[in-house]
C-alpha angles and dihedrals in degrees: 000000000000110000131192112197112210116188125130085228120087091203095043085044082048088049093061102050094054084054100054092039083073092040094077130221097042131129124201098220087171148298143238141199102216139035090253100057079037082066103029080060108050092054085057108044101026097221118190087219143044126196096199117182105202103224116069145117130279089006134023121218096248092058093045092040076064102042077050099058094052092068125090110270099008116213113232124259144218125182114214104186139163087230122071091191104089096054080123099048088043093052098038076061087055103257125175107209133001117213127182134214128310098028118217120210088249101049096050088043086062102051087045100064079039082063103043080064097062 
């Protein structure tokens, strides 16, 4: 499975790719730091996944989890925020799954095989 990470924060962006690395299966097709290049991204490398934090500049997850499922073949996606009180945004966006902060492998692990579902 081909995942893009999306997080304004490098660490948090880190984080989740050391998480995914013992998930599997999983691919790191890119990552980006704002809803727009989320977006952008998405467009350009087709991922089957997106990891989208909801808090960041230009453009919030939940805005660019919408933009996403607009496209062909939408990747799923599962939001992994800080904040645990925009579960109803996020699944009104079609979200998959909604993590919060800090992630645990499990956890993760779950909302994968939720997203290979999809």
């Amino acid at each position: 499975m081909k995942a893009l990470i999306v997080d304004d924060e490098l660490p948090a962006r880190d984080r989740l790719a050391a998480l995914l690395r013992e998930c599997g299966d999983m691919e790191i097709v890119g990552d980006a730091a704002n809803g727009r290049d989320a977006v952008e991204a998405v467009a350009r490398l087709s991922p089957d996944l997106v990891l989208l934090d909801i808090r960041m500049p230009l453009m919030d997850g939940i805005e660019a989890a919408r933009h996403i499922a607009g496209f062909e073949n939408a990747p799923a996606v599962i939001f992994c925020t800080a904040f645990d009180g925009h579960a109803l945004a996020a699944f009104d966006a079609n979200a998959v799954d909604y993590l919060v902060k800090p992630i645990r492998l499990e956890r993760l692990k779950a909302a994968i095989a939720r997203a290979q579902r999809f």
